[in-house]
Amino acid sequence: MRHFSVLPAVAAALCAVLVGAAPAQAAAIPGFPAPKIFGTTFQSDPGHDFSKGISSRRDGILRGWITHVSAGEAEYEPIRWVKGGKTEGRFTGPPEGDVTAYRSPVAKNVVFLSVTGCSRGAAAPTVNGKGLGTERCSRKELLSRAAKSERPSLITVYRGKIVKVQEIYTP
């Protein structure tokens, strides 16, 4: 009977570990305020010195797109919505010659939320009511797609790494 008296203590310790682990994992990425999805101005990065070469953006969410991928790092730039044309509008990056660009490693556990699904053959867009991607795909899929084309997204940077990329649906 003595060995059964240890079970409540082990169960209590296990519960404490599990309960203690959940908040730490949930708090891994702070809830940064999101920019306006179809904002018509480029987001600034106060204090960032672009004359010192390309480096990571400060922590937060950037409306942007990835322009280059190499060795697990991504270069990205801010984008803005330009109204009009043959459609309702389009996203555009900084003008030619503008040095407003960043480079950060892509986290191994990056959250990539796609608007077209992971197999690229989704019959309908996988988006929420705001037009943001909802289907979680792999880091490998994110890097593969980013290397092929610029995809409007909300890019979350935390501690110098890209930790989340959520695509913006543009019909």
mmCIF file of N, CA and C in Angstrom, residues 34-86:
data_model
loop_
_atom_site.group_PDB
_atom_site.id
_atom_site.type_symbol
_atom_site.label_atom_id
_atom_site.label_comp_id
_atom_site.label_asym_id
_atom_site.label_seq_id
_atom_site.Cartn_x
_atom_site.Cartn_y
_atom_site.Cartn_z
ATOM 1 N N ALA A 34 -1.625 44.626 -34.901
ATOM 2 C CA ALA A 34 -1.500 44.427 -36.350
ATOM 3 C C ALA A 34 -1.725 45.745 -37.085
ATOM 4 N N PRO A 35 -1.003 45.940 -38.171
ATOM 5 C CA PRO A 35 -1.237 47.146 -38.977
ATOM 6 C C PRO A 35 -2.530 47.006 -39.770
ATOM 7 N N LYS A 36 -2.988 48.093 -40.333
ATOM 8 C CA LYS A 36 -4.141 48.054 -41.219
ATOM 9 C C LYS A 36 -3.767 47.168 -42.409
ATOM 10 N N ILE A 37 -4.582 46.157 -42.702
ATOM 11 C CA ILE A 37 -4.242 45.181 -43.736
ATOM 12 C C ILE A 37 -4.055 45.847 -45.095
ATOM 13 N N PHE A 38 -4.948 46.743 -45.454
ATOM 14 C CA PHE A 38 -4.850 47.420 -46.745
ATOM 15 C C PHE A 38 -4.441 48.889 -46.549
ATOM 16 N N GLY A 39 -3.457 49.101 -45.675
ATOM 17 C CA GLY A 39 -2.954 50.440 -45.410
ATOM 18 C C GLY A 39 -2.308 51.040 -46.656
ATOM 19 N N THR A 40 -2.488 52.347 -46.828
ATOM 20 C CA THR A 40 -2.004 53.016 -48.045
ATOM 21 C C THR A 40 -0.675 53.740 -47.851
ATOM 22 N N THR A 41 -0.058 53.590 -46.683
ATOM 23 C CA THR A 41 1.271 54.157 -46.455
ATOM 24 C C THR A 41 2.205 53.045 -45.992
ATOM 25 N N PHE A 42 3.497 53.235 -46.211
ATOM 26 C CA PHE A 42 4.483 52.273 -45.735
ATOM 27 C C PHE A 42 4.640 52.428 -44.227
ATOM 28 N N GLN A 43 4.764 51.318 -43.525
ATOM 29 C CA GLN A 43 4.997 51.367 -42.085
ATOM 30 C C GLN A 43 6.434 51.818 -41.829
ATOM 31 N N SER A 44 6.597 52.674 -40.840
ATOM 32 C CA SER A 44 7.946 53.127 -40.494
ATOM 33 C C SER A 44 8.548 52.189 -39.453
ATOM 34 N N ASP A 45 9.837 52.319 -39.247
ATOM 35 C CA ASP A 45 10.554 51.561 -38.225
ATOM 36 C C ASP A 45 11.444 52.557 -37.499
ATOM 37 N N PRO A 46 10.858 53.340 -36.572
ATOM 38 C CA PRO A 46 11.616 54.398 -35.907
ATOM 39 C C PRO A 46 12.919 53.879 -35.291
ATOM 40 N N GLY A 47 13.980 54.597 -35.553
ATOM 41 C CA GLY A 47 15.274 54.234 -34.983
ATOM 42 C C GLY A 47 16.089 53.256 -35.818
ATOM 43 N N HIS A 48 15.499 52.678 -36.842
ATOM 44 C CA HIS A 48 16.241 51.734 -37.682
ATOM 45 C C HIS A 48 17.175 52.523 -38.599
ATOM 46 N N ASP A 49 18.447 52.146 -38.610
ATOM 47 C CA ASP A 49 19.439 52.845 -39.431
ATOM 48 C C ASP A 49 19.717 52.027 -40.689
ATOM 49 N N PHE A 50 19.064 52.395 -41.778
ATOM 50 C CA PHE A 50 19.215 51.666 -43.035
ATOM 51 C C PHE A 50 20.583 51.897 -43.678
ATOM 52 N N SER A 51 21.328 52.894 -43.228
ATOM 53 C CA SER A 51 22.646 53.161 -43.816
ATOM 54 C C SER A 51 23.695 52.165 -43.348
ATOM 55 N N LYS A 52 23.389 51.364 -42.327
ATOM 56 C CA LYS A 52 24.339 50.387 -41.791
ATOM 57 C C LYS A 52 24.148 49.002 -42.383
ATOM 58 N N GLY A 53 23.498 48.912 -43.516
ATOM 59 C CA GLY A 53 23.285 47.614 -44.147
ATOM 60 C C GLY A 53 21.954 47.016 -43.750
ATOM 61 N N ILE A 54 21.658 45.916 -44.374
ATOM 62 C CA ILE A 54 20.360 45.273 -44.159
ATOM 63 C C ILE A 54 20.396 44.448 -42.867
ATOM 64 N N SER A 55 19.391 44.651 -42.020
ATOM 65 C CA SER A 55 19.320 43.944 -40.741
ATOM 66 C C SER A 55 17.860 43.727 -40.371
ATOM 67 N N SER A 56 17.652 43.070 -39.255
ATOM 68 C CA SER A 56 16.299 42.730 -38.822
ATOM 69 C C SER A 56 15.500 43.968 -38.419
ATOM 70 N N ARG A 57 14.214 43.875 -38.634
ATOM 71 C CA ARG A 57 13.281 44.910 -38.195
ATOM 72 C C ARG A 57 13.051 44.724 -36.706
ATOM 73 N N ARG A 58 12.570 45.769 -36.051
ATOM 74 C CA ARG A 58 12.242 45.653 -34.627
ATOM 75 C C ARG A 58 11.064 44.696 -34.441
ATOM 76 N N ASP A 59 10.863 44.244 -33.233
ATOM 77 C CA ASP A 59 9.768 43.331 -32.929
ATOM 78 C C ASP A 59 8.426 43.965 -33.284
ATOM 79 N N GLY A 60 7.570 43.164 -33.879
ATOM 80 C CA GLY A 60 6.237 43.627 -34.239
ATOM 81 C C GLY A 60 5.768 42.994 -35.533
ATOM 82 N N ILE A 61 4.694 43.542 -36.094
ATOM 83 C CA ILE A 61 4.096 42.998 -37.321
ATOM 84 C C ILE A 61 4.246 44.022 -38.435
ATOM 85 N N LEU A 62 4.808 43.576 -39.538
ATOM 86 C CA LEU A 62 4.995 44.412 -40.719
ATOM 87 C C LEU A 62 4.083 43.919 -41.835
ATOM 88 N N ARG A 63 3.379 44.838 -42.471
ATOM 89 C CA ARG A 63 2.665 44.506 -43.705
ATOM 90 C C ARG A 63 3.734 44.564 -44.785
ATOM 91 N N GLY A 64 4.064 43.415 -45.353
ATOM 92 C CA GLY A 64 5.164 43.383 -46.305
ATOM 93 C C GLY A 64 5.163 42.125 -47.140
ATOM 94 N N TRP A 65 6.272 41.934 -47.835
ATOM 95 C CA TRP A 65 6.466 40.681 -48.574
ATOM 96 C C TRP A 65 7.930 40.320 -48.557
ATOM 97 N N ILE A 66 8.174 39.033 -48.694
ATOM 98 C CA ILE A 66 9.539 38.515 -48.723
ATOM 99 C C ILE A 66 10.037 38.639 -50.160
ATOM 100 N N THR A 67 11.221 39.242 -50.312
ATOM 101 C CA THR A 67 11.773 39.479 -51.649
ATOM 102 C C THR A 67 12.897 38.528 -52.020
ATOM 103 N N HIS A 68 13.513 37.889 -51.018
ATOM 104 C CA HIS A 68 14.635 36.984 -51.296
ATOM 105 C C HIS A 68 14.790 36.019 -50.124
ATOM 106 N N VAL A 69 15.138 34.772 -50.434
ATOM 107 C CA VAL A 69 15.376 33.760 -49.414
ATOM 108 C C VAL A 69 16.721 33.104 -49.689
ATOM 109 N N SER A 70 17.533 32.969 -48.630
ATOM 110 C CA SER A 70 18.837 32.322 -48.780
ATOM 111 C C SER A 70 19.289 31.779 -47.427
ATOM 112 N N ALA A 71 19.654 30.513 -47.395
ATOM 113 C CA ALA A 71 20.214 29.860 -46.198
ATOM 114 C C ALA A 71 19.365 30.090 -44.941
ATOM 115 N N GLY A 72 18.051 29.956 -45.073
ATOM 116 C CA GLY A 72 17.167 30.080 -43.920
ATOM 117 C C GLY A 72 16.908 31.507 -43.465
ATOM 118 N N GLU A 73 17.394 32.477 -44.229
ATOM 119 C CA GLU A 73 17.123 33.878 -43.926
ATOM 120 C C GLU A 73 16.261 34.465 -45.029
ATOM 121 N N ALA A 74 15.461 35.446 -44.655
ATOM 122 C CA ALA A 74 14.585 36.091 -45.629
ATOM 123 C C ALA A 74 14.831 37.596 -45.620
ATOM 124 N N GLU A 75 14.857 38.158 -46.819
ATOM 125 C CA GLU A 75 14.865 39.609 -46.958
ATOM 126 C C GLU A 75 13.421 40.005 -47.246
ATOM 127 N N TYR A 76 12.990 41.091 -46.639
ATOM 128 C CA TYR A 76 11.605 41.512 -46.777
ATOM 129 C C TYR A 76 11.522 43.029 -46.731
ATOM 130 N N GLU A 77 10.428 43.553 -47.277
ATOM 131 C CA GLU A 77 10.251 44.996 -47.326
ATOM 132 C C GLU A 77 8.794 45.342 -47.046
ATOM 133 N N PRO A 78 8.550 46.577 -46.613
ATOM 134 C CA PRO A 78 7.166 46.989 -46.372
ATOM 135 C C PRO A 78 6.421 47.149 -47.698
ATOM 136 N N ILE A 79 5.117 47.007 -47.627
ATOM 137 C CA ILE A 79 4.270 47.222 -48.803
ATOM 138 C C ILE A 79 3.118 48.136 -48.411
ATOM 139 N N ARG A 80 2.493 48.717 -49.429
ATOM 140 C CA ARG A 80 1.307 49.537 -49.187
ATOM 141 C C ARG A 80 0.303 49.249 -50.292
ATOM 142 N N TRP A 81 -0.952 49.545 -50.010
ATOM 143 C CA TRP A 81 -2.042 49.322 -50.951
ATOM 144 C C TRP A 81 -2.219 50.564 -51.800
ATOM 145 N N VAL A 82 -2.267 50.370 -53.109
ATOM 146 C CA VAL A 82 -2.511 51.462 -54.049
ATOM 147 C C VAL A 82 -3.871 51.190 -54.671
ATOM 148 N N LYS A 83 -4.819 52.104 -54.458
ATOM 149 C CA LYS A 83 -6.177 51.926 -54.976
ATOM 150 C C LYS A 83 -6.229 52.210 -56.465
ATOM 151 N N GLY A 84 -7.160 51.517 -57.135
ATOM 152 C CA GLY A 84 -7.441 51.801 -58.540
ATOM 153 C C GLY A 84 -6.783 50.846 -59.507
ATOM 154 N N GLY A 85 -6.863 51.209 -60.775
ATOM 155 C CA GLY A 85 -6.358 50.343 -61.834
ATOM 156 C C GLY A 85 -7.476 49.473 -62.375
ATOM 157 N N LYS A 86 -7.119 48.362 -62.968
ATOM 158 C CA LYS A 86 -8.116 47.446 -63.545
ATOM 159 C C LYS A 86 -8.856 46.660 -62.465
#
